[in-house]
PDB file of C-alpha atoms and ligand atoms in Angstrom:
ATOM      1  CA  MET A 220      -1.407  -0.234 -16.577  1.00 38.00           C
ATOM      2  CA  THR A 221      -0.912  -3.949 -16.214  1.00 37.00           C
ATOM      3  CA  THR A 222       2.771  -4.622 -16.791  1.00 43.00           C
ATOM      4  CA  GLU A 223       5.184  -5.391 -13.988  1.00 43.00           C
ATOM      5  CA  ASP A 224       7.118  -2.166 -14.548  1.00 42.00           C
ATOM      6  CA  THR A 225       4.036   0.051 -14.428  1.00 49.00           C
ATOM      7  CA  ARG A 226       3.349  -1.216 -10.914  1.00 72.00           C
ATOM      8  CA  GLU A 227       6.834  -0.083  -9.927  1.00 89.00           C
ATOM      9  CA  TYR A 228       5.438   3.463  -9.813  1.00 92.00           C
ATOM     10  CA  VAL A 229       3.853   3.398  -6.365  1.00 88.00           C
ATOM     11  CA  LEU A 230       2.362   6.918  -6.488  1.00 91.00           C
ATOM     12  CA  GLY A 231      -0.720   8.116  -8.356  1.00 83.00           C
ATOM     13  CA  ASP A 232      -3.401   5.783  -6.996  1.00 84.00           C
ATOM     14  CA  THR A 233      -5.571   8.636  -5.693  1.00 89.00           C
ATOM     15  CA  GLU A 234      -6.717  11.063  -8.368  1.00 91.00           C
ATOM     16  CA  GLU A 235      -6.979  14.062  -6.039  1.00 93.00           C
ATOM     17  CA  LEU A 236      -3.516  13.531  -4.486  1.00 93.00           C
ATOM     18  CA  ALA A 237      -1.974  12.956  -7.941  1.00 93.00           C
ATOM     19  CA  GLY A 238      -3.517  16.208  -9.217  1.00 94.00           C
ATOM     20  CA  GLU A 239      -2.131  18.115  -6.213  1.00 95.00           C
ATOM     21  CA  HIS A 240       1.265  16.420  -6.689  1.00 96.00           C
ATOM     22  CA  PHE A 241       1.496  17.587 -10.326  1.00 97.00           C
ATOM     23  CA  GLY A 242       0.518  21.125  -9.283  1.00 97.00           C
ATOM     24  CA  TYR A 243       3.407  21.275  -6.786  1.00 97.00           C
ATOM     25  CA  LEU A 244       5.857  19.841  -9.348  1.00 98.00           C
ATOM     26  CA  GLN A 245       4.817  22.491 -11.848  1.00 98.00           C
ATOM     27  CA  GLN A 246       5.307  25.250  -9.280  1.00 97.00           C
ATOM     28  CA  LEU A 247       8.655  23.935  -7.978  1.00 97.00           C
ATOM     29  CA  LEU A 248      10.310  22.477 -11.064  1.00 98.00           C
ATOM     30  CA  ASP A 249       8.997  24.127 -14.221  1.00 98.00           C
ATOM     31  CA  PRO A 250      11.309  27.176 -13.945  1.00 97.00           C
ATOM     32  CA  GLN A 251      14.388  24.889 -13.707  1.00 97.00           C
ATOM     33  CA  THR A 252      13.109  22.486 -16.342  1.00 98.00           C
ATOM     34  CA  THR A 253      12.215  25.167 -18.879  1.00 98.00           C
ATOM     35  CA  ALA A 254      15.656  26.796 -18.359  1.00 96.00           C
ATOM     36  CA  CYS A 255      17.250  23.393 -19.100  1.00 96.00           C
ATOM     37  CA  LEU A 256      15.005  22.942 -22.178  1.00 97.00           C
ATOM     38  CA  ASP A 257      15.834  26.466 -23.342  1.00 95.00           C
ATOM     39  CA  SER A 258      19.560  25.695 -23.005  1.00 93.00           C
ATOM     40  CA  ALA A 259      19.019  22.787 -25.428  1.00 93.00           C
ATOM     41  CA  GLY A 260      17.066  25.083 -27.735  1.00 93.00           C
ATOM     42  CA  VAL A 261      13.316  24.888 -28.297  1.00 95.00           C
ATOM     43  CA  ARG A 262      11.939  26.126 -31.592  1.00 95.00           C
ATOM     44  CA  SER A 263       8.673  26.249 -33.436  1.00 97.00           C
ATOM     45  CA  GLY A 264       7.867  23.105 -35.438  1.00 97.00           C
ATOM     46  CA  MET A 265       9.988  20.791 -33.265  1.00 97.00           C
ATOM     47  CA  ARG A 266       8.637  17.258 -32.755  1.00 98.00           C
ATOM     48  CA  CYS A 267       8.750  16.515 -29.001  1.00 98.00           C
ATOM     49  CA  LEU A 268       7.971  13.518 -26.788  1.00 98.00           C
ATOM     50  CA  ASP A 269       7.053  14.116 -23.129  1.00 98.00           C
ATOM     51  CA  VAL A 270       7.351  10.786 -21.283  1.00 98.00           C
ATOM     52  CA  GLY A 271       5.234  10.343 -18.127  1.00 98.00           C
ATOM     53  CA  ALA A 272       3.801  13.787 -18.770  1.00 98.00           C
ATOM     54  CA  GLY A 273       1.720  13.760 -15.543  1.00 97.00           C
ATOM     55  CA  GLY A 274      -0.275  16.996 -15.390  1.00 97.00           C
ATOM     56  CA  GLY A 275       1.120  18.126 -18.763  1.00 98.00           C
ATOM     57  CA  SER A 276       2.667  21.458 -17.725  1.00 98.00           C
ATOM     58  CA  ILE A 277       5.864  20.860 -19.739  1.00 98.00           C
ATOM     59  CA  SER A 278       3.908  19.560 -22.752  1.00 98.00           C
ATOM     60  CA  ARG A 279       1.848  22.773 -22.656  1.00 98.00           C
ATOM     61  CA  TRP A 280       4.981  24.930 -22.308  1.00 98.00           C
ATOM     62  CA  LEU A 281       6.605  23.239 -25.327  1.00 98.00           C
ATOM     63  CA  ALA A 282       3.401  23.647 -27.340  1.00 98.00           C
ATOM     64  CA  GLY A 283       3.344  27.323 -26.322  1.00 97.00           C
ATOM     65  CA  ARG A 284       6.759  27.598 -28.002  1.00 97.00           C
ATOM     66  CA  GLY A 285       5.269  26.234 -31.225  1.00 97.00           C
ATOM     67  CA  ALA A 286       6.463  22.623 -30.781  1.00 98.00           C
ATOM     68  CA  ASP A 287       4.287  19.592 -31.594  1.00 98.00           C
ATOM     69  CA  VAL A 288       4.168  17.314 -28.566  1.00 98.00           C
ATOM     70  CA  LEU A 289       3.275  13.672 -28.004  1.00 98.00           C
ATOM     71  CA  ALA A 290       2.461  13.460 -24.266  1.00 98.00           C
ATOM     72  CA  VAL A 291       2.461   9.860 -23.031  1.00 98.00           C
ATOM     73  CA  ASP A 292       1.612   8.495 -19.620  1.00 97.00           C
ATOM     74  CA  VAL A 293       0.267   5.248 -18.185  1.00 96.00           C
ATOM     75  CA  ASP A 294      -2.412   7.379 -16.551  1.00 96.00           C
ATOM     76  CA  THR A 295      -3.746  10.209 -18.719  1.00 97.00           C
ATOM     77  CA  THR A 296      -6.420  11.387 -16.243  1.00 95.00           C
ATOM     78  CA  HIS A 297      -4.687  14.742 -15.760  1.00 96.00           C
ATOM     79  CA  LEU A 298      -3.650  15.340 -19.387  1.00 97.00           C
ATOM     80  CA  THR A 299      -5.640  17.434 -21.846  1.00 95.00           C
ATOM     81  CA  GLY A 300      -4.954  17.391 -25.557  1.00 95.00           C
ATOM     82  CA  SER A 301      -4.801  20.507 -27.715  1.00 97.00           C
ATOM     83  CA  PRO A 302      -4.031  21.210 -31.376  1.00 97.00           C
ATOM     84  CA  ARG A 303      -0.301  20.901 -30.591  1.00 98.00           C
ATOM     85  CA  VAL A 304      -0.468  18.288 -27.804  1.00 98.00           C
ATOM     86  CA  GLU A 305      -1.453  14.705 -28.631  1.00 98.00           C
ATOM     87  CA  VAL A 306      -2.190  12.674 -25.496  1.00 98.00           C
ATOM     88  CA  LEU A 307      -1.530   8.931 -25.508  1.00 98.00           C
ATOM     89  CA  ARG A 308      -2.027   6.409 -22.722  1.00 97.00           C
ATOM     90  CA  HIS A 309       1.077   4.289 -22.977  1.00 97.00           C
ATOM     91  CA  ASP A 310       3.547   2.418 -20.779  1.00 97.00           C
ATOM     92  CA  ILE A 311       7.054   3.520 -21.767  1.00 97.00           C
ATOM     93  CA  THR A 312       8.474   0.144 -20.690  1.00 97.00           C
ATOM     94  CA  ASP A 313       6.609  -1.271 -23.723  1.00 97.00           C
ATOM     95  CA  GLY A 314       8.757   0.897 -26.028  1.00 97.00           C
ATOM     96  CA  VAL A 315       8.526   4.309 -27.678  1.00 98.00           C
ATOM     97  CA  PRO A 316       5.156   4.520 -29.452  1.00 96.00           C
ATOM     98  CA  GLY A 317       5.032   4.820 -33.246  1.00 94.00           C
ATOM     99  CA  ARG A 318       8.012   5.063 -35.554  1.00 92.00           C
ATOM    100  CA  ASP A 319       8.757   8.808 -35.367  1.00 92.00           C
ATOM    101  CA  ARG A 320      12.068  10.225 -34.300  1.00 97.00           C
ATOM    102  CA  PHE A 321      11.997  13.279 -32.070  1.00 98.00           C
ATOM    103  CA  ASP A 322      13.873  16.580 -31.967  1.00 98.00           C
ATOM    104  CA  LEU A 323      13.475  16.648 -28.192  1.00 98.00           C
ATOM    105  CA  ILE A 324      12.484  14.057 -25.586  1.00 98.00           C
ATOM    106  CA  HIS A 325      11.686  15.203 -22.057  1.00 98.00           C
ATOM    107  CA  VAL A 326      11.361  12.818 -19.078  1.00 98.00           C
ATOM    108  CA  ARG A 327      10.894  14.202 -15.555  1.00 98.00           C
ATOM    109  CA  LEU A 328      10.652  12.074 -12.387  1.00 98.00           C
ATOM    110  CA  VAL A 329       9.742   8.904 -14.288  1.00 98.00           C
ATOM    111  CA  LEU A 330      12.895   6.830 -14.853  1.00 98.00           C
ATOM    112  CA  MET A 331      13.859   7.110 -11.165  1.00 96.00           C
ATOM    113  CA  HIS A 332      10.730   4.987 -10.486  1.00 95.00           C
ATOM    114  CA  LEU A 333      11.448   2.250 -13.059  1.00 96.00           C
ATOM    115  CA  SER A 334      13.997  -0.557 -12.566  1.00 94.00           C
ATOM    116  CA  ARG A 335      14.939  -0.726 -16.280  1.00 96.00           C
ATOM    117  CA  ARG A 336      15.831   2.993 -16.205  1.00 97.00           C
ATOM    118  CA  ALA A 337      19.256   2.715 -17.897  1.00 98.00           C
ATOM    119  CA  GLU A 338      17.871   0.564 -20.726  1.00 98.00           C
ATOM    120  CA  LEU A 339      14.933   2.974 -21.166  1.00 98.00           C
ATOM    121  CA  LEU A 340      17.304   5.954 -21.362  1.00 98.00           C
ATOM    122  CA  ALA A 341      19.235   4.201 -24.184  1.00 98.00           C
ATOM    123  CA  MET A 342      15.953   3.363 -25.945  1.00 98.00           C
ATOM    124  CA  LEU A 343      14.872   7.030 -25.802  1.00 98.00           C
ATOM    125  CA  ALA A 344      18.290   8.247 -27.014  1.00 98.00           C
ATOM    126  CA  ASP A 345      17.896   5.950 -30.032  1.00 97.00           C
ATOM    127  CA  ARG A 346      14.669   7.695 -31.014  1.00 98.00           C
ATOM    128  CA  LEU A 347      16.243  11.144 -31.363  1.00 98.00           C
ATOM    129  CA  VAL A 348      16.908  12.671 -34.762  1.00 97.00           C
ATOM    130  CA  PRO A 349      20.602  13.507 -35.334  1.00 97.00           C
ATOM    131  CA  GLY A 350      21.132  16.723 -33.337  1.00 97.00           C
ATOM    132  CA  GLY A 351      18.065  15.975 -31.144  1.00 98.00           C
ATOM    133  CA  TRP A 352      18.085  16.415 -27.341  1.00 98.00           C
ATOM    134  CA  LEU A 353      17.198  14.154 -24.417  1.00 98.00           C
ATOM    135  CA  VAL A 354      16.343  16.108 -21.233  1.00 98.00           C
ATOM    136  CA  ILE A 355      15.959  14.143 -17.986  1.00 98.00           C
ATOM    137  CA  GLY A 356      14.967  15.658 -14.630  1.00 98.00           C
ATOM    138  CA  GLU A 357      15.215  13.597 -11.433  1.00 98.00           C
ATOM    139  CA  TYR A 358      15.178  14.103  -7.659  1.00 96.00           C
ATOM    140  CA  LEU A 359      18.098  13.123  -5.446  1.00 94.00           C
ATOM    141  CA  GLY A 360      17.293  12.321  -1.859  1.00 86.00           C
ATOM    142  CA  PRO A 361      16.425  11.743   0.852  1.00 83.00           C
ATOM    143  CA  GLN A 362      15.819  14.995   2.698  1.00 79.00           C
ATOM    144  CA  THR A 363      18.107  14.940   5.717  1.00 82.00           C
ATOM    145  CA  ARG A 364      19.188  18.491   6.536  1.00 93.00           C
ATOM    146  CA  VAL A 365      16.830  20.232   8.919  1.00 96.00           C
ATOM    147  CA  VAL A 366      17.412  23.983   9.373  1.00 97.00           C
ATOM    148  CA  SER A 367      14.915  24.731  12.130  1.00 97.00           C
ATOM    149  CA  THR A 368      12.062  22.966  13.909  1.00 96.00           C
ATOM    150  CA  PRO A 369       9.688  23.863  16.750  1.00 96.00           C
ATOM    151  CA  GLY A 370      11.531  21.240  18.922  1.00 95.00           C
ATOM    152  CA  SER A 371      13.752  18.158  18.979  1.00 96.00           C
ATOM    153  CA  ALA A 372      10.747  15.789  19.036  1.00 97.00           C
ATOM    154  CA  GLU A 373       9.536  17.304  15.757  1.00 97.00           C
ATOM    155  CA  GLU A 374      12.994  16.938  14.216  1.00 96.00           C
ATOM    156  CA  ALA A 375      13.123  13.257  15.220  1.00 97.00           C
ATOM    157  CA  LEU A 376       9.618  12.768  13.836  1.00 97.00           C
ATOM    158  CA  PHE A 377      10.632  14.361  10.518  1.00 96.00           C
ATOM    159  CA  HIS A 378      13.562  11.956  10.106  1.00 96.00           C
ATOM    160  CA  ARG A 379      11.507   8.910  11.188  1.00 96.00           C
ATOM    161  CA  VAL A 380       8.685   9.614   8.743  1.00 96.00           C
ATOM    162  CA  GLN A 381      11.064  10.407   5.868  1.00 94.00           C
ATOM    163  CA  GLN A 382      13.127   7.244   6.443  1.00 94.00           C
ATOM    164  CA  THR A 383      10.131   4.957   6.815  1.00 94.00           C
ATOM    165  CA  ALA A 384       8.240   6.407   3.842  1.00 93.00           C
ATOM    166  CA  HIS A 385      11.282   6.164   1.557  1.00 92.00           C
ATOM    167  CA  ALA A 386      12.119   2.625   2.630  1.00 91.00           C
ATOM    168  CA  ALA A 387       8.481   1.523   2.219  1.00 90.00           C
ATOM    169  CA  ALA A 388       8.240   3.088  -1.271  1.00 89.00           C
ATOM    170  CA  ALA A 389      11.552   1.574  -2.347  1.00 88.00           C
ATOM    171  CA  ARG A 390      10.468  -1.893  -1.213  1.00 87.00           C
ATOM    172  CA  ALA A 391       7.041  -1.696  -2.869  1.00 88.00           C
ATOM    173  CA  GLY A 392       8.362  -0.178  -6.096  1.00 88.00           C
ATOM    174  CA  ALA A 393      11.749   0.464  -7.628  1.00 86.00           C
ATOM    175  CA  VAL A 394      12.438   4.104  -6.778  1.00 91.00           C
ATOM    176  CA  SER A 395      16.062   5.268  -6.789  1.00 93.00           C
ATOM    177  CA  PHE A 396      17.160   8.499  -5.125  1.00 92.00           C
ATOM    178  CA  THR A 397      20.716   8.171  -6.488  1.00 95.00           C
ATOM    179  CA  TRP A 398      19.925   7.637 -10.202  1.00 97.00           C
ATOM    180  CA  ALA A 399      19.976  11.401 -10.880  1.00 97.00           C
ATOM    181  CA  HIS A 400      23.775  11.288 -10.529  1.00 96.00           C
ATOM    182  CA  GLU A 401      24.050   8.345 -12.958  1.00 97.00           C
ATOM    183  CA  VAL A 402      22.189  10.004 -15.833  1.00 98.00           C
ATOM    184  CA  ASP A 403      25.244  11.839 -17.153  1.00 98.00           C
ATOM    185  CA  ALA A 404      27.287   8.600 -17.514  1.00 98.00           C
ATOM    186  CA  ARG A 405      24.353   6.654 -18.984  1.00 98.00           C
ATOM    187  CA  MET A 406      23.803   9.400 -21.578  1.00 98.00           C
ATOM    188  CA  ARG A 407      27.435   9.140 -22.552  1.00 98.00           C
ATOM    189  CA  GLU A 408      27.150   5.348 -22.913  1.00 98.00           C
ATOM    190  CA  ALA A 409      24.069   5.865 -25.095  1.00 98.00           C
ATOM    191  CA  GLY A 410      26.238   7.881 -27.481  1.00 97.00           C
ATOM    192  CA  LEU A 411      24.982  11.338 -26.556  1.00 98.00           C
ATOM    193  CA  VAL A 412      27.290  14.375 -26.551  1.00 97.00           C
ATOM    194  CA  ASN A 413      27.211  17.939 -25.206  1.00 96.00           C
ATOM    195  CA  ILE A 414      25.966  16.492 -21.909  1.00 97.00           C
ATOM    196  CA  GLU A 415      25.389  19.005 -19.127  1.00 96.00           C
ATOM    197  CA  ALA A 416      23.612  18.742 -15.766  1.00 96.00           C
ATOM    198  CA  ARG A 417      22.298  21.493 -13.518  1.00 95.00           C
ATOM    199  CA  SER A 418      21.051  21.046  -9.987  1.00 96.00           C
ATOM    200  CA  PHE A 419      18.738  23.041  -7.771  1.00 96.00           C
ATOM    201  CA  THR A 420      17.900  22.622  -4.071  1.00 95.00           C
ATOM    202  CA  PRO A 421      15.438  24.924  -2.302  1.00 94.00           C
ATOM    203  CA  THR A 422      14.733  25.037   1.412  1.00 95.00           C
ATOM    204  CA  ALA A 423      11.245  23.949   2.375  1.00 96.00           C
ATOM    205  CA  GLN A 424       9.449  26.013   5.012  1.00 97.00           C
ATOM    206  CA  GLY A 425       6.269  24.635   6.594  1.00 98.00           C
ATOM    207  CA  GLY A 426       3.371  25.723   4.379  1.00 98.00           C
ATOM    208  CA  SER A 427       5.522  26.222   1.255  1.00 97.00           C
ATOM    209  CA  ALA A 428       4.956  24.244  -1.949  1.00 97.00           C
ATOM    210  CA  ALA A 429       8.003  22.072  -1.168  1.00 96.00           C
ATOM    211  CA  ALA A 430       6.785  21.198   2.362  1.00 97.00           C
ATOM    212  CA  LEU A 431       3.257  20.571   1.072  1.00 97.00           C
ATOM    213  CA  LEU A 432       4.728  18.300  -1.631  1.00 96.00           C
ATOM    214  CA  SER A 433       6.514  16.342   1.144  1.00 96.00           C
ATOM    215  CA  SER A 434       3.208  15.998   2.922  1.00 96.00           C
ATOM    216  CA  ASN A 435       1.468  14.935  -0.317  1.00 96.00           C
ATOM    217  CA  LEU A 436       4.106  12.272  -1.087  1.00 95.00           C
ATOM    218  CA  VAL A 437       3.850  10.783   2.402  1.00 95.00           C
ATOM    219  CA  ARG A 438       0.037  10.688   2.003  1.00 94.00           C
ATOM    220  CA  GLN A 439       0.460   8.793  -1.273  1.00 93.00           C
ATOM    221  CA  VAL A 440       2.461   6.036   0.453  1.00 93.00           C
ATOM    222  CA  GLU A 441       0.570   6.188   3.763  1.00 93.00           C
ATOM    223  CA  ASP A 442      -0.706   2.587   3.702  1.00 92.00           C
ATOM    224  CA  LEU A 443       2.813   1.298   3.073  1.00 91.00           C
ATOM    225  CA  ALA A 444       4.293   3.499   5.824  1.00 92.00           C
ATOM    226  CA  LEU A 445       1.640   2.398   8.354  1.00 94.00           C
ATOM    227  CA  ARG A 446       2.477  -1.233   7.567  1.00 93.00           C
ATOM    228  CA  ASP A 447       6.141  -0.384   8.213  1.00 91.00           C
ATOM    229  CA  GLY A 448       5.564   0.871  11.729  1.00 92.00           C
ATOM    230  CA  LEU A 449       4.456   4.509  11.579  1.00 94.00           C
ATOM    231  CA  THR A 450       1.299   5.301  13.530  1.00 96.00           C
ATOM    232  CA  ALA A 451      -1.695   7.401  12.502  1.00 96.00           C
ATOM    233  CA  GLU A 452      -0.577   9.890  15.183  1.00 97.00           C
ATOM    234  CA  ASP A 453       2.948  10.078  13.634  1.00 96.00           C
ATOM    235  CA  LEU A 454       1.381  10.904  10.274  1.00 97.00           C
ATOM    236  CA  ARG A 455      -1.051  13.454  11.703  1.00 97.00           C
ATOM    237  CA  ALA A 456       1.853  15.219  13.490  1.00 97.00           C
ATOM    238  CA  TYR A 457       4.009  15.083  10.337  1.00 97.00           C
ATOM    239  CA  HIS A 458       1.336  16.695   8.146  1.00 98.00           C
ATOM    240  CA  HIS A 459       0.866  19.354  10.844  1.00 98.00           C
ATOM    241  CA  LEU A 460       4.645  20.001  10.925  1.00 98.00           C
ATOM    242  CA  MET A 461       4.723  20.418   7.134  1.00 97.00           C
ATOM    243  CA  ARG A 462       2.310  23.347   7.599  1.00 98.00           C
ATOM    244  CA  ASP A 463       4.183  24.906  10.536  1.00 98.00           C
ATOM    245  CA  PRO A 464       6.226  27.949   9.387  1.00 98.00           C
ATOM    246  CA  ARG A 465       8.743  27.325  12.223  1.00 98.00           C
ATOM    247  CA  PHE A 466       9.876  24.204  10.334  1.00 98.00           C
ATOM    248  CA  ARG A 467      12.542  24.567   7.621  1.00 97.00           C
ATOM    249  CA  ALA A 468      14.643  21.876   5.907  1.00 97.00           C
ATOM    250  CA  TRP A 469      16.620  21.483   2.718  1.00 96.00           C
ATOM    251  CA  PHE A 470      14.373  19.847   0.164  1.00 95.00           C
ATOM    252  CA  TYR A 471      15.247  17.168  -2.415  1.00 95.00           C
ATOM    253  CA  GLU A 472      17.891  18.213  -4.936  1.00 96.00           C
ATOM    254  CA  PHE A 473      16.510  18.412  -8.476  1.00 97.00           C
ATOM    255  CA  VAL A 474      18.995  17.494 -11.214  1.00 98.00           C
ATOM    256  CA  CYS A 475      18.195  18.258 -14.844  1.00 98.00           C
ATOM    257  CA  THR A 476      20.556  16.673 -17.395  1.00 98.00           C
ATOM    258  CA  ARG A 477      20.572  17.192 -21.141  1.00 98.00           C
ATOM    259  CA  GLY A 478      22.447  15.334 -23.869  1.00 98.00           C
ATOM    260  CA  GLN A 479      22.435  15.552 -27.645  1.00 98.00           C
ATOM    261  CA  ARG A 480      22.538  12.897 -30.345  1.00 97.00           C
ATOM    262  CA  PRO A 481      25.509  13.746 -32.568  1.00 97.00           C
ATOM    263  CA  ALA A 482      24.503  15.290 -35.858  1.00 91.00           C
ATOM    264  CA  GLY A 483      26.305  12.454 -37.669  1.00 75.00           C
ATOM    265  CA  GLY A 484      24.511   9.694 -35.654  1.00 56.00           C
ATOM    266  CA  PRO A 485      25.233   8.010 -32.298  1.00 54.00           C
ATOM    267  CA  VAL A 486      28.760   7.364 -31.029  1.00 56.00           C
ATOM    268  CA  ARG A 487      28.869   4.416 -28.597  1.00 57.00           C
ATOM    269  CA  PHE A 488      31.190   4.360 -25.590  1.00 53.00           C
ATOM    270  CA  PRO A 489      31.756   1.189 -23.562  1.00 51.00           C
ATOM    271  CA  ALA A 490      30.074   1.015 -20.113  1.00 52.00           C
ATOM    272  CA  ARG A 491      32.459   1.940 -17.307  1.00 46.00           C
TER     273      ARG A 491
HETATM  274  C1  SAM B 256       6.218  11.857 -10.448  1.00 85.68           C
HETATM  275  S1  SAM B 256       5.136  11.939 -11.806  1.00 85.68           S
HETATM  276  C2  SAM B 256       5.906  13.184 -12.836  1.00 85.68           C
HETATM  277  C3  SAM B 256       4.943  13.822 -13.809  1.00 85.68           C
HETATM  278  C4  SAM B 256       5.574  14.876 -14.747  1.00 85.68           C
HETATM  279  N1  SAM B 256       6.624  14.292 -15.571  1.00 85.68           N
HETATM  280  C5  SAM B 256       6.136  16.026 -13.941  1.00 85.68           C
HETATM  281  O1  SAM B 256       7.323  16.028 -13.643  1.00 85.68           O
HETATM  282  O2  SAM B 256       5.351  16.932 -13.587  1.00 85.68           O
HETATM  283  C6  SAM B 256       5.516  10.464 -12.725  1.00 85.68           C
HETATM  284  C7  SAM B 256       4.595  10.250 -13.929  1.00 85.68           C
HETATM  285  O3  SAM B 256       5.074   9.133 -14.673  1.00 85.68           O
HETATM  286  C8  SAM B 256       3.994   8.303 -15.035  1.00 85.68           C
HETATM  287  N2  SAM B 256       4.500   6.939 -15.225  1.00 85.68           N
HETATM  288  C9  SAM B 256       4.913   6.068 -14.271  1.00 85.68           C
HETATM  289  N3  SAM B 256       5.312   4.925 -14.834  1.00 85.68           N
HETATM  290  C10 SAM B 256       5.173   5.077 -16.177  1.00 85.68           C
HETATM  291  C11 SAM B 256       5.419   4.234 -17.295  1.00 85.68           C
HETATM  292  N4  SAM B 256       5.887   3.003 -17.127  1.00 85.68           N
HETATM  293  N5  SAM B 256       5.139   4.710 -18.551  1.00 85.68           N
HETATM  294  C12 SAM B 256       4.638   5.957 -18.711  1.00 85.68           C
HETATM  295  N6  SAM B 256       4.377   6.796 -17.685  1.00 85.68           N
HETATM  296  C13 SAM B 256       4.642   6.365 -16.432  1.00 85.68           C
HETATM  297  C14 SAM B 256       3.020   8.436 -13.877  1.00 85.68           C
HETATM  298  O4  SAM B 256       1.709   8.049 -14.229  1.00 85.68           O
HETATM  299  C15 SAM B 256       3.153   9.921 -13.556  1.00 85.68           C
HETATM  300  O5  SAM B 256       2.271  10.702 -14.310  1.00 85.68           O
END
């Protein structure tokens, strides 16, 4: 946890908030992610790598399908090993651990936080067996479309907190909310084929998992946001709003992209 790139990930400092965060991601994103993985084809005996596995829900799902999974994360506090899931504390910016090639590599909401994301994607693509799949899930943002609020002051507060929290996180780390749309082209440059992306955007009602995830993420960058001009009262009102069922807004768009290493080996295309 000591390299420059690891510090680019500004979330995860508080164990309880990180645990909650992973729970919401599992609830909101696992149905879309497992559909994307299924479209690539998951079979018993596959060798899989789950990068930045977090709470391990996708590692467990793959293992439940009979795959053998190496789950790596810089912080393995929330990961539990099992006969089919090997847990390894590892910083992916230091390279892919070991010498194995993988039938499937899954990376969700990790590369968007790391500045060398395009290089890391190419590095992961190189560690696929011929015919193997790389599956990358990322959020696009920010959240800007409010559907209903208790009042105009609450709507203004929502936008102010979102803008400040995103700007503070981007300055402290390296997060990109546009990278999700670049993944397709970067996969192509890395020589992958059969590339396909799917996107999903729910609305978030106060009290729903999506709104509570918003609240959780703002809590995780609270110190940064307070330094950038939000007040404790702004934050208290924001967390209250995220529990108010009169509030509804479109949530972040989740984009899951898959690409396959050609059976005959990689084909390189020049960068555009
Ligand atoms: C937003 S969470 C996503 C967790 C999980 N992939 C999911 O979607 O439920 C990002 C995860 O990436 C891990 N991470 C951040 N930087 C990393 C790095 N350089 N190498 C490995 N893991 C990293 C974090 O510790 C965290 O568990």
